[in-house]
């Protein structure tokens, strides 16, 4: 790689340049395989960089790349480190185009359950919640403007490839969309410390469940638009649950109705 190429690809580790170039980096064999196997993402993969050691240790995956008509670029370990966010990279990094922003349609949200995230600013938590949604079959996720960047390398790693399986709507104005959804018969639920026991709540209508920043809780704006506040009953002495952990418990219970 030339110095300019290294400079260009390493710049994608920063949000400013990702947004300017509409590209992001994905590291690791599992995550990249998930992206390539997703029909609507496969064509968005622009480059795959691998180390010499990777080509020797993962010959089967190198053959897989041929099936996707991808010719990987073999670079040195030192070059790979410069375009990697991890201290010990797996030896493979891919460049994906960001998809065009999607418009929210009521038809997207009129069946089953939708997840909305308010000010989830930790990339690890955001990625884990996206992964939880994927596990429980949630296809549509709404993010407020205060959420972490879904293309942050830590978010990508925490998603473990689930980013490629769901529809994510960024920078959503909850105030506007929730009012419209309620008029169309979709319930707005919100997870908070004080609310109805989730294990006693029955999901009967298409709904949106809001998970908020665990330090501050849901905003007054969200609570004013909420039809029902639900909680996980506390049995021990812990002050709170991590929001990603709480999302797994609540989604497991709510999706029983599916």
Coordinates of N, CA and C in Angstrom, one line a residue:
X1 N 0.8 -1.2 0.0 CA 0.0 0.0 0.0 C 0.9 1.2 0.0
X2 N 0.4 2.3 -0.7 CA 1.2 3.5 -0.7 C 0.8 4.3 0.6
X3 N 1.6 5.3 0.9 CA 1.4 6.1 2.1 C 0.0 6.7 2.0
X4 N -0.4 7.2 0.9 CA -1.7 7.9 0.7 C -2.8 6.9 0.9
X5 N -2.6 5.6 0.4 CA -3.7 4.6 0.6 C -3.8 4.3 2.1
X6 N -2.7 4.1 2.8 CA -2.8 3.9 4.3 C -3.4 5.0 5.0
X7 N -3.1 6.2 4.6 CA -3.7 7.4 5.2 C -5.2 7.5 5.0
X8 N -5.6 7.1 3.7 CA -7.0 7.2 3.4 C -7.8 6.1 4.2
X9 N -7.4 4.9 4.2 CA -8.1 3.8 4.8 C -8.1 4.0 6.4
X10 N -7.0 4.4 6.9 CA -6.9 4.6 8.4 C -7.8 5.8 8.8
X11 N -8.1 6.7 7.9 CA -9.0 7.9 8.2 C -10.4 7.4 8.5
X12 N -10.8 6.2 7.9 CA -12.1 5.7 8.1 C -12.4 5.2 9.5
X13 N -11.3 5.2 10.3 CA -11.5 4.9 11.7 C -12.1 6.0 12.5
X14 N -12.2 7.2 11.8 CA -12.8 8.4 12.5 C -14.1 8.7 11.8
X15 N -15.1 9.1 12.7 CA -16.4 9.3 12.2 C -16.5 10.4 11.1
X16 N -15.8 11.5 11.3 CA -15.8 12.6 10.4 C -15.5 12.1 8.9
X17 N -14.5 11.3 8.8 CA -14.1 10.8 7.5 C -15.0 9.7 6.9
X18 N -15.5 8.9 7.9 CA -16.5 7.9 7.4 C -17.7 8.6 6.8
X19 N -18.2 9.7 7.4 CA -19.4 10.4 6.9 C -19.1 11.1 5.6
X20 N -17.8 11.6 5.5 CA -17.5 12.3 4.3 C -17.4 11.3 3.1
X21 N -16.8 10.2 3.3 CA -16.6 9.2 2.3 C -17.7 8.2 2.1
X22 N -18.6 8.1 3.1 CA -19.7 7.2 3.1 C -19.2 5.7 3.0
X23 N -18.1 5.5 3.8 CA -17.5 4.2 3.9 C -17.2 3.9 5.3
X24 N -17.1 2.6 5.6 CA -16.6 2.2 7.0 C -15.8 0.9 6.9
X25 N -15.1 0.6 8.0 CA -14.2 -0.6 8.0 C -14.9 -1.7 8.9
X26 N -14.8 -2.9 8.5 CA -15.2 -4.0 9.3 C -14.0 -5.0 9.4
X27 N -13.8 -5.5 10.6 CA -12.7 -6.3 10.9 C -13.1 -7.7 11.3
X28 N -12.4 -8.7 11.0 CA -12.6 -10.1 11.5 C -13.4 -10.9 10.5
X29 N -13.0 -12.2 10.4 CA -13.6 -13.1 9.5 C -15.1 -13.3 9.6
X30 N -15.6 -13.4 10.9 CA -17.0 -13.7 11.1 C -17.8 -12.5 10.6
X31 N -17.4 -11.3 11.0 CA -18.2 -10.1 10.6 C -18.2 -9.9 9.1
X32 N -17.1 -10.0 8.5 CA -17.0 -9.8 7.1 C -17.8 -10.9 6.3
X33 N -17.7 -12.1 6.8 CA -18.5 -13.2 6.2 C -20.0 -12.9 6.3
X34 N -20.5 -12.3 7.4 CA -21.9 -12.0 7.5 C -22.3 -10.9 6.5
X35 N -21.4 -9.9 6.4 CA -21.7 -8.9 5.4 C -21.8 -9.4 4.0
X36 N -20.9 -10.3 3.6 CA -20.8 -10.8 2.2 C -22.0 -11.8 2.0
X37 N -22.5 -12.4 3.0 CA -23.6 -13.4 2.8 C -24.9 -12.7 2.8
X38 N -25.0 -11.4 3.2 CA -26.3 -10.7 3.2 C -26.5 -10.0 1.8
X39 N -27.5 -10.4 1.1 CA -27.7 -10.0 -0.3 C -27.6 -8.5 -0.5
X40 N -28.3 -7.8 0.4 CA -28.3 -6.3 0.2 C -27.0 -5.6 0.6
X41 N -26.0 -6.3 1.2 CA -24.8 -5.7 1.6 C -23.6 -6.2 0.7
X42 N -23.8 -7.3 0.0 CA -22.6 -7.9 -0.7 C -22.0 -6.9 -1.7
X43 N -22.9 -6.3 -2.4 CA -22.4 -5.3 -3.4 C -21.7 -4.1 -2.8
X44 N -22.0 -3.9 -1.5 CA -21.4 -2.7 -0.8 C -19.9 -2.9 -0.4
X45 N -19.5 -4.2 -0.5 CA -18.1 -4.4 -0.1 C -17.1 -4.0 -1.2
X46 N -16.3 -3.0 -1.0 CA -15.4 -2.5 -2.0 C -14.0 -3.0 -2.0
X47 N -13.5 -3.3 -0.8 CA -12.1 -3.9 -0.7 C -12.0 -4.8 0.4
X48 N -11.2 -5.8 0.3 CA -10.8 -6.7 1.4 C -9.3 -6.8 1.4
X49 N -8.8 -6.5 2.6 CA -7.3 -6.5 2.8 C -7.0 -7.7 3.8
X50 N -6.0 -8.5 3.4 CA -5.6 -9.6 4.3 C -4.1 -9.6 4.4
X51 N -3.7 -10.2 5.5 CA -2.2 -10.4 5.8 C -1.7 -11.7 5.1
X52 N -0.4 -11.8 4.9 CA 0.1 -13.0 4.4 C -0.2 -14.2 5.3
X53 N -0.1 -14.0 6.6 CA -0.4 -15.1 7.5 C -1.9 -15.6 7.4
X54 N -2.8 -14.6 7.2 CA -4.2 -14.9 7.1 C -4.5 -15.8 5.8
X55 N -3.8 -15.5 4.7 CA -4.0 -16.3 3.5 C -3.6 -17.7 3.7
X56 N -2.6 -18.0 4.5 CA -2.1 -19.3 4.8 C -3.0 -20.1 5.7
X57 N -3.5 -19.4 6.7 CA -4.3 -20.0 7.8 C -5.8 -20.2 7.5
X58 N -6.3 -19.4 6.5 CA -7.7 -19.4 6.2 C -7.9 -19.6 4.7
X59 N -7.4 -20.7 4.2 CA -7.5 -20.9 2.7 C -8.9 -21.2 2.3
X60 N -9.7 -21.8 3.2 CA -11.1 -22.0 2.8 C -11.9 -20.7 2.6
X61 N -11.6 -19.7 3.5 CA -12.3 -18.5 3.4 C -11.7 -17.7 2.1
X62 N -10.5 -17.9 1.8 CA -9.9 -17.3 0.6 C -10.7 -17.8 -0.6
X63 N -11.1 -19.1 -0.6 CA -11.9 -19.6 -1.7 C -13.3 -19.1 -1.7
X64 N -13.8 -18.8 -0.5 CA -15.1 -18.2 -0.4 C -15.1 -16.8 -1.1
X65 N -14.1 -16.1 -0.9 CA -14.0 -14.7 -1.5 C -14.1 -14.8 -3.0
X66 N -13.6 -15.8 -3.6 CA -13.7 -16.0 -5.1 C -15.1 -16.2 -5.5
X67 N -15.9 -16.8 -4.7 CA -17.3 -17.0 -5.0 C -18.1 -15.7 -5.0
X68 N -17.6 -14.7 -4.3 CA -18.2 -13.4 -4.3 C -17.5 -12.4 -5.3
X69 N -16.6 -13.0 -6.1 CA -15.9 -12.2 -7.1 C -15.1 -11.1 -6.5
X70 N -14.5 -11.4 -5.3 CA -13.7 -10.5 -4.6 C -12.2 -10.9 -4.7
X71 N -11.4 -10.0 -5.1 CA -9.9 -10.3 -5.2 C -9.3 -9.6 -4.0
X72 N -8.9 -10.3 -2.9 CA -8.4 -9.6 -1.7 C -7.0 -9.0 -2.0
X73 N -6.7 -7.9 -1.4 CA -5.4 -7.3 -1.5 C -4.5 -7.8 -0.3
X74 N -3.4 -8.4 -0.6 CA -2.5 -8.9 0.4 C -1.5 -7.8 0.9
X75 N -1.6 -7.5 2.1 CA -0.7 -6.4 2.7 C 0.1 -6.9 3.9
X76 N 1.0 -6.2 4.3 CA 1.8 -6.6 5.5 C 1.1 -6.4 6.8
X77 N 1.6 -7.1 7.8 CA 1.0 -7.0 9.1 C 1.0 -5.6 9.6
X78 N 2.1 -4.9 9.3 CA 2.3 -3.5 9.8 C 1.3 -2.6 9.1
X79 N 1.1 -2.8 7.8 CA 0.1 -2.0 7.1 C -1.3 -2.3 7.7
X80 N -1.6 -3.6 8.0 CA -2.9 -3.9 8.5 C -3.2 -3.3 9.8
X81 N -2.1 -3.2 10.7 CA -2.3 -2.6 12.0 C -2.7 -1.1 11.9
X82 N -2.2 -0.4 10.8 CA -2.5 1.0 10.6 C -3.9 1.2 10.2
X83 N -4.6 0.2 9.6 CA -6.0 0.4 9.2 C -6.9 -0.4 10.1
X84 N -6.4 -0.8 11.3 CA -7.2 -1.6 12.2 C -7.4 -0.8 13.5
X85 N -8.6 -1.1 14.2 CA -8.9 -0.5 15.4 C -8.5 -1.3 16.6
X86 N -8.1 -2.6 16.3 CA -7.8 -3.5 17.4 C -6.3 -3.7 17.5
X87 N -5.8 -4.0 18.7 CA -4.4 -4.1 19.0 C -3.8 -5.4 18.3
X88 N -4.6 -6.5 18.3 CA -4.2 -7.7 17.7 C -5.3 -8.1 16.6
X89 N -5.2 -7.5 15.4 CA -6.2 -7.8 14.4 C -6.1 -9.2 13.9
X90 N -7.3 -9.7 13.4 CA -7.4 -11.1 13.0 C -6.7 -11.3 11.6
X91 N -6.3 -10.2 11.0 CA -5.6 -10.4 9.7 C -6.4 -10.1 8.5
X92 N -7.7 -9.6 8.7 CA -8.6 -9.3 7.6 C -9.4 -8.1 7.9
X93 N -9.5 -7.1 7.0 CA -10.3 -5.9 7.1 C -10.9 -5.6 5.8
X94 N -12.2 -5.3 5.9 CA -12.9 -5.0 4.6 C -13.5 -3.5 4.7
X95 N -13.7 -3.0 3.5 CA -14.2 -1.6 3.4 C -15.6 -1.8 2.7
X96 N -16.6 -1.3 3.4 CA -18.0 -1.3 2.9 C -18.5 0.1 2.7
X97 N -19.3 0.3 1.6 CA -20.1 1.5 1.5 C -21.2 1.6 2.5
X98 N -21.5 2.8 3.0 CA -22.6 2.9 3.8 C -23.9 3.0 2.9
X99 N -24.9 2.3 3.3 CA -26.2 2.3 2.5 C -26.8 3.7 2.6
X100 N -27.6 4.0 1.6 CA -28.4 5.3 1.6 C -29.3 5.3 2.8
X101 N -29.5 6.4 3.3 CA -30.5 6.6 4.5 C -31.9 6.1 4.1
X102 N -32.5 5.4 4.9 CA -33.9 4.9 4.7 C -34.9 5.8 5.3
X103 N -36.0 6.0 4.6 CA -37.2 6.7 5.1 C -38.0 5.8 5.9
X104 N -38.5 6.2 7.0 CA -39.4 5.4 7.9 C -40.8 5.4 7.3
X105 N -41.3 4.2 7.1 CA -42.7 4.1 6.6 C -43.5 3.3 7.7
X106 N -44.7 3.7 7.9 CA -45.6 3.0 8.9 C -45.7 1.5 8.6
X107 N -45.5 1.2 7.3 CA -45.6 -0.3 7.0 C -44.4 -1.0 7.5
X108 N -43.3 -0.3 7.8 CA -42.1 -1.0 8.4 C -42.4 -1.4 9.8
X109 N -43.3 -0.6 10.5 CA -43.4 -0.7 11.9 C -44.8 -1.2 12.3
X110 N -45.6 -1.6 11.4 CA -47.0 -2.0 11.7 C -47.2 -3.4 12.1
X111 N -46.1 -4.2 12.0 CA -46.2 -5.6 12.4 C -45.2 -5.9 13.5
X112 N -45.7 -6.6 14.6 CA -44.8 -7.1 15.6 C -44.2 -6.0 16.5
X113 N -42.9 -6.0 16.7 CA -42.2 -5.2 17.6 C -41.1 -4.4 16.9
X114 N -41.0 -3.1 17.3 CA -39.8 -2.3 16.8 C -39.1 -1.8 18.0
X115 N -37.8 -1.7 17.9 CA -37.0 -1.1 19.0 C -36.5 0.3 18.7
X116 N -36.7 1.2 19.7 CA -36.2 2.6 19.6 C -35.2 2.8 20.7
X117 N -34.1 3.4 20.3 CA -33.0 3.7 21.3 C -32.8 5.2 21.4
X118 N -32.9 5.6 22.7 CA -32.7 7.1 23.0 C -31.4 7.3 23.7
X119 N -30.5 8.0 23.0 CA -29.2 8.4 23.6 C -28.4 7.3 24.2
X120 N -28.3 6.1 23.5 CA -27.4 5.0 23.8 C -26.1 5.4 23.3
X121 N -25.2 6.1 24.1 CA -24.0 6.6 23.5 C -22.8 5.8 23.7
X122 N -22.9 4.6 24.3 CA -21.8 3.7 24.4 C -21.8 2.7 23.2
X123 N -20.8 2.7 22.4 CA -20.8 1.9 21.2 C -20.9 0.4 21.5
X124 N -20.3 0.0 22.6 CA -20.5 -1.4 22.9 C -21.9 -1.8 23.3
X125 N -22.6 -1.0 24.0 CA -24.0 -1.2 24.4 C -24.8 -1.2 23.1
X126 N -24.6 -0.2 22.3 CA -25.4 -0.1 21.0 C -25.2 -1.4 20.2
X127 N -24.0 -1.8 20.0 CA -23.8 -3.0 19.2 C -24.4 -4.2 19.8
X128 N -24.3 -4.4 21.1 CA -24.9 -5.5 21.8 C -26.4 -5.5 21.7
X129 N -27.1 -4.3 21.8 CA -28.5 -4.3 21.6 C -28.9 -4.6 20.2
X130 N -28.2 -4.2 19.2 CA -28.5 -4.5 17.8 C -28.4 -6.0 17.6
X131 N -27.4 -6.6 18.3 CA -27.2 -8.1 18.2 C -28.4 -8.8 18.9
X132 N -28.8 -8.3 20.0 CA -30.0 -8.8 20.7 C -31.2 -8.8 19.9
X133 N -31.4 -7.6 19.2 CA -32.6 -7.5 18.3 C -32.5 -8.5 17.2
X134 N -31.4 -8.7 16.6 CA -31.2 -9.7 15.6 C -31.6 -11.1 16.1
X135 N -31.1 -11.4 17.3 CA -31.4 -12.7 17.9 C -32.9 -13.0 18.1
X136 N -33.6 -11.9 18.5 CA -35.1 -12.1 18.8 C -35.9 -11.7 17.6
X137 N -35.3 -11.5 16.4 CA -36.1 -11.3 15.2 C -36.7 -9.9 15.0
X138 N -36.1 -9.0 15.7 CA -36.5 -7.6 15.5 C -35.8 -7.0 14.3
X139 N -36.5 -6.6 13.3 CA -35.9 -6.2 12.0 C -35.7 -4.7 11.9
X140 N -36.5 -3.9 12.7 CA -36.4 -2.4 12.6 C -36.0 -1.7 13.9
X141 N -35.0 -0.9 13.8 CA -34.4 -0.2 15.0 C -34.3 1.3 14.7
X142 N -34.9 2.1 15.6 CA -34.9 3.5 15.4 C -33.8 4.1 16.4
X143 N -33.0 5.0 15.9 CA -32.0 5.6 16.8 C -32.2 7.1 16.9
X144 N -32.1 7.6 18.1 CA -32.2 9.1 18.3 C -30.9 9.7 17.9
X145 N -30.9 11.0 17.8 CA -29.7 11.7 17.4 C -28.5 11.6 18.4
X146 N -28.9 11.3 19.6 CA -27.8 11.2 20.7 C -27.2 9.8 20.8
X147 N -27.5 8.9 19.9 CA -26.9 7.6 20.0 C -25.5 7.5 19.3
X148 N -24.7 6.5 19.7 CA -23.4 6.3 19.2 C -23.5 6.0 17.7
X149 N -22.4 6.2 17.0 CA -22.3 5.9 15.6 C -22.4 4.4 15.3
X150 N -23.3 3.9 14.5 CA -23.4 2.5 14.3 C -22.2 2.0 13.5
X151 N -21.4 2.9 12.8 CA -20.3 2.5 12.1 C -19.0 2.6 12.9
X152 N -19.1 3.0 14.1 CA -17.9 3.0 15.0 C -17.3 1.6 15.1
X153 N -16.0 1.4 15.0 CA -15.4 0.1 15.0 C -15.9 -0.8 16.2
X154 N -16.0 -0.1 17.4 CA -16.5 -0.9 18.5 C -17.9 -1.4 18.4
X155 N -18.8 -0.5 17.8 CA -20.1 -0.9 17.5 C -20.2 -2.1 16.6
X156 N -19.4 -2.0 15.5 CA -19.3 -3.1 14.5 C -18.9 -4.4 15.2
X157 N -17.9 -4.3 16.0 CA -17.4 -5.6 16.7 C -18.5 -6.1 17.6
X158 N -19.2 -5.2 18.4 CA -20.2 -5.7 19.3 C -21.4 -6.3 18.6
X159 N -21.7 -5.8 17.4 CA -22.8 -6.3 16.6 C -22.6 -7.8 16.2
X160 N -21.3 -8.1 16.0 CA -20.9 -9.5 15.5 C -21.6 -9.8 14.2
X161 N -21.8 -8.9 13.3 CA -22.4 -9.1 12.0 C -23.9 -8.8 12.0
X162 N -24.5 -8.6 13.1 CA -26.0 -8.4 13.1 C -26.3 -7.0 12.4
X163 N -25.4 -6.1 12.3 CA -25.7 -4.9 11.6 C -26.2 -5.2 10.2
X164 N -25.7 -6.3 9.6 CA -26.1 -6.6 8.2 C -27.4 -7.3 8.1
X165 N -28.1 -7.5 9.2 CA -29.4 -8.3 9.2 C -30.6 -7.5 9.5
X166 N -30.4 -6.2 9.9 CA -31.5 -5.4 10.4 C -31.6 -4.1 9.7
X167 N -32.7 -3.4 9.8 CA -32.9 -2.1 9.2 C -32.7 -1.1 10.3
X168 N -31.8 -0.2 10.2 CA -31.5 0.9 11.2 C -31.8 2.2 10.6
X169 N -32.6 3.0 11.4 CA -33.0 4.3 11.0 C -32.3 5.3 11.9
X170 N -31.4 6.1 11.4 CA -30.6 7.0 12.2 C -31.3 8.4 12.4
X171 N -30.9 9.1 13.4 CA -31.3 10.5 13.7 C -32.8 10.7 13.6
X172 N -33.5 9.8 14.2 CA -35.0 9.9 14.2 C -35.5 10.9 15.2
X173 N -36.5 11.7 14.8 CA -37.2 12.6 15.7 C -38.3 11.8 16.3
X174 N -38.1 11.3 17.6 CA -39.1 10.4 18.2 C -40.4 11.2 18.4
X175 N -40.3 12.5 18.7 CA -41.6 13.3 19.0 C -42.5 13.2 17.8
X176 N -42.0 13.4 16.6 CA -42.9 13.4 15.4 C -43.4 12.0 15.1
X177 N -42.4 11.0 15.0 CA -42.8 9.7 14.6 C -43.7 9.0 15.6
X178 N -43.5 9.2 16.9 CA -44.3 8.5 17.9 C -45.8 9.0 17.8
X179 N -45.9 10.2 17.6 CA -47.3 10.8 17.6 C -48.0 10.2 16.4
X180 N -47.3 10.1 15.3 CA -48.0 9.5 14.1 C -48.3 8.0 14.3
X181 N -47.3 7.3 14.9 CA -47.5 5.8 15.2 C -48.7 5.6 16.1
X182 N -48.8 6.4 17.1 CA -50.0 6.2 18.1 C -51.3 6.4 17.4
X183 N -51.4 7.4 16.5 CA -52.6 7.6 15.7 C -53.0 6.4 14.9
X184 N -52.0 5.7 14.4 CA -52.2 4.5 13.6 C -52.4 3.2 14.4
X185 N -52.5 3.3 15.7 CA -52.8 2.2 16.5 C -51.6 1.4 17.0
X186 N -50.4 2.0 16.9 CA -49.2 1.3 17.4 C -48.8 1.9 18.8
X187 N -48.7 1.0 19.7 CA -48.4 1.4 21.1 C -46.9 1.7 21.3
X188 N -46.7 2.7 22.2 CA -45.3 3.1 22.5 C -45.0 2.6 24.0
X189 N -44.1 1.7 24.1 CA -43.6 1.2 25.4 C -42.3 1.8 25.8
X190 N -42.0 1.9 27.0 CA -40.7 2.4 27.5 C -40.2 1.7 28.7
X191 N -38.9 1.3 28.6 CA -38.3 0.6 29.7 C -37.7 1.6 30.7
X192 N -38.1 1.4 32.0 CA -37.5 2.3 33.0 C -37.5 1.6 34.3
X193 N -36.9 2.2 35.3 CA -36.8 1.5 36.6 C -38.2 1.4 37.3
X194 N -39.0 2.4 37.0 CA -40.4 2.4 37.6 C -41.4 2.1 36.5
X195 N -42.1 1.0 36.7 CA -43.1 0.7 35.7 C -43.8 -0.7 36.0
X196 N -44.6 -1.1 35.1 CA -45.3 -2.4 35.2 C -44.3 -3.5 35.0
X197 N -44.4 -4.6 35.8 CA -43.5 -5.8 35.7 C -43.7 -6.4 34.3
X198 N -42.6 -6.5 33.6 CA -42.6 -7.0 32.2 C -43.1 -8.4 32.2
X199 N -43.0 -9.2 33.2 CA -43.5 -10.5 33.2 C -45.0 -10.6 33.4
X200 N -45.6 -9.5 33.7 CA -47.1 -9.4 33.8 C -47.7 -8.7 32.7
X201 N -46.9 -8.2 31.8 CA -47.4 -7.4 30.6 C -47.6 -8.3 29.4
X202 N -48.7 -8.2 28.7 CA -48.9 -9.0 27.5 C -49.0 -8.0 26.3
X203 N -48.2 -8.4 25.3 CA -48.1 -7.6 24.1 C -49.3 -8.0 23.2
X204 N -50.2 -7.1 22.9 CA -51.4 -7.4 22.2 C -51.5 -6.6 20.9
X205 N -50.7 -5.6 20.7 CA -50.8 -4.8 19.5 C -49.4 -4.5 19.0
X206 N -49.3 -4.2 17.7 CA -47.9 -3.7 17.2 C -47.4 -2.6 18.1
X207 N -46.1 -2.7 18.5 CA -45.6 -1.8 19.5 C -44.2 -1.4 19.2
X208 N -43.8 -0.3 19.8 CA -42.4 0.2 19.8 C -41.9 0.1 21.2
X209 N -40.8 -0.5 21.5 CA -40.2 -0.5 22.9 C -39.0 0.4 22.9
X210 N -39.0 1.4 23.8 CA -37.9 2.3 23.9 C -36.9 1.9 25.0
X211 N -35.6 1.9 24.7 CA -34.6 1.7 25.7 C -33.7 3.0 25.7
X212 N -33.5 3.5 26.9 CA -32.9 4.8 27.0 C -31.5 4.7 27.7
X213 N -30.8 5.8 27.6 CA -29.5 5.9 28.3 C -29.6 5.5 29.7
X214 N -28.8 4.5 30.2 CA -28.9 3.9 31.5 C -28.6 4.9 32.6
X215 N -27.7 5.8 32.4 CA -27.4 6.8 33.4 C -28.5 7.8 33.7
X216 N -29.1 8.2 32.6 CA -30.1 9.3 32.7 C -31.6 8.8 32.6
X217 N -31.8 7.7 32.1 CA -33.1 7.2 31.9 C -33.8 7.9 30.7
X218 N -35.1 7.5 30.5 CA -35.8 8.1 29.4 C -36.1 9.6 29.6
X219 N -36.1 10.4 28.6 CA -36.3 11.8 28.7 C -37.8 12.1 29.0
X220 N -38.1 13.2 29.5 CA -39.5 13.6 29.7 C -40.3 13.6 28.4
X221 N -39.6 14.0 27.4 CA -40.3 14.0 26.1 C -40.8 12.6 25.7
X222 N -39.9 11.6 25.9 CA -40.3 10.2 25.6 C -41.4 9.7 26.5
X223 N -41.3 10.0 27.8 CA -42.3 9.6 28.8 C -43.7 10.2 28.5
X224 N -43.7 11.4 28.0 CA -45.0 12.1 27.6 C -45.7 11.4 26.4
X225 N -44.9 10.7 25.6 CA -45.4 10.0 24.4 C -45.7 8.5 24.6
X226 N -45.4 8.1 25.8 CA -45.4 6.6 26.1 C -46.8 6.1 26.6
X227 N -47.2 5.0 26.0 CA -48.5 4.4 26.5 C -48.3 3.6 27.7
X228 N -47.2 2.9 27.9 CA -47.0 2.1 29.0 C -45.5 2.0 29.4
X229 N -45.1 2.2 30.6 CA -43.8 2.0 31.1 C -43.6 0.7 31.7
X230 N -42.6 -0.1 31.3 CA -42.4 -1.4 31.9 C -41.0 -1.5 32.5
X231 N -40.9 -2.5 33.4 CA -39.6 -2.6 34.1 C -39.3 -4.1 34.4
X232 N -38.1 -4.4 34.7 CA -37.7 -5.8 35.2 C -37.6 -5.7 36.7
X233 N -38.5 -6.5 37.4 CA -38.5 -6.4 38.8 C -37.2 -6.7 39.5
X234 N -36.8 -5.8 40.4 CA -35.5 -6.0 41.1 C -35.7 -6.9 42.3
X235 N -34.8 -7.9 42.4 CA -34.9 -8.9 43.5 C -33.6 -8.7 44.4
X236 N -32.5 -8.2 43.9 CA -31.3 -8.1 44.6 C -31.0 -6.7 45.0
X237 N -29.7 -6.4 45.2 CA -29.2 -5.1 45.7 C -28.6 -4.2 44.6
X238 N -28.5 -4.8 43.4 CA -27.8 -4.0 42.3 C -28.6 -2.7 42.1
X239 N -27.9 -1.6 41.8 CA -28.5 -0.3 41.6 C -29.3 -0.3 40.3
X240 N -28.8 -1.0 39.2 CA -29.4 -0.9 37.9 C -28.9 -2.1 37.1
X241 N -29.6 -2.3 36.0 CA -29.1 -3.3 35.0 C -28.5 -2.5 33.8
X242 N -27.4 -3.1 33.3 CA -26.8 -2.6 32.0 C -28.0 -2.6 31.0
X243 N -28.0 -1.5 30.2 CA -29.1 -1.4 29.2 C -29.2 -2.5 28.2
X244 N -28.0 -3.0 27.8 CA -27.9 -4.1 26.8 C -28.5 -5.4 27.4
X245 N -28.1 -5.6 28.7 CA -28.6 -6.8 29.4 C -30.1 -6.7 29.6
X246 N -30.6 -5.5 30.0 CA -32.0 -5.3 30.2 C -32.8 -5.5 28.9
X247 N -32.2 -5.1 27.8 CA -32.9 -5.3 26.5 C -33.1 -6.7 26.1
X248 N -32.1 -7.6 26.5 CA -32.2 -9.0 26.2 C -33.4 -9.6 27.0
X249 N -33.5 -9.3 28.3 CA -34.6 -9.8 29.1 C -35.9 -9.4 28.6
X250 N -36.0 -8.1 28.3 CA -37.3 -7.5 27.9 C -37.7 -8.1 26.5
X251 N -36.8 -8.1 25.6 CA -37.1 -8.6 24.2 C -37.5 -10.1 24.3
X252 N -36.8 -10.9 25.1 CA -37.2 -12.3 25.3 C -38.6 -12.4 25.7
X253 N -39.1 -11.6 26.6 CA -40.4 -11.7 27.1 C -41.4 -11.2 26.1
X254 N -41.2 -10.0 25.5 CA -42.1 -9.4 24.6 C -42.3 -10.3 23.3
X255 N -41.3 -10.9 22.9 CA -41.4 -11.7 21.6 C -42.0 -13.0 21.8
X256 N -42.4 -13.3 23.0 CA -43.2 -14.6 23.2 C -44.5 -14.5 22.5
X257 N -45.0 -13.3 22.2 CA -46.3 -13.2 21.5 C -46.2 -13.5 20.0
X258 N -44.9 -13.6 19.5 CA -44.8 -13.8 18.1 C -45.1 -15.2 17.7

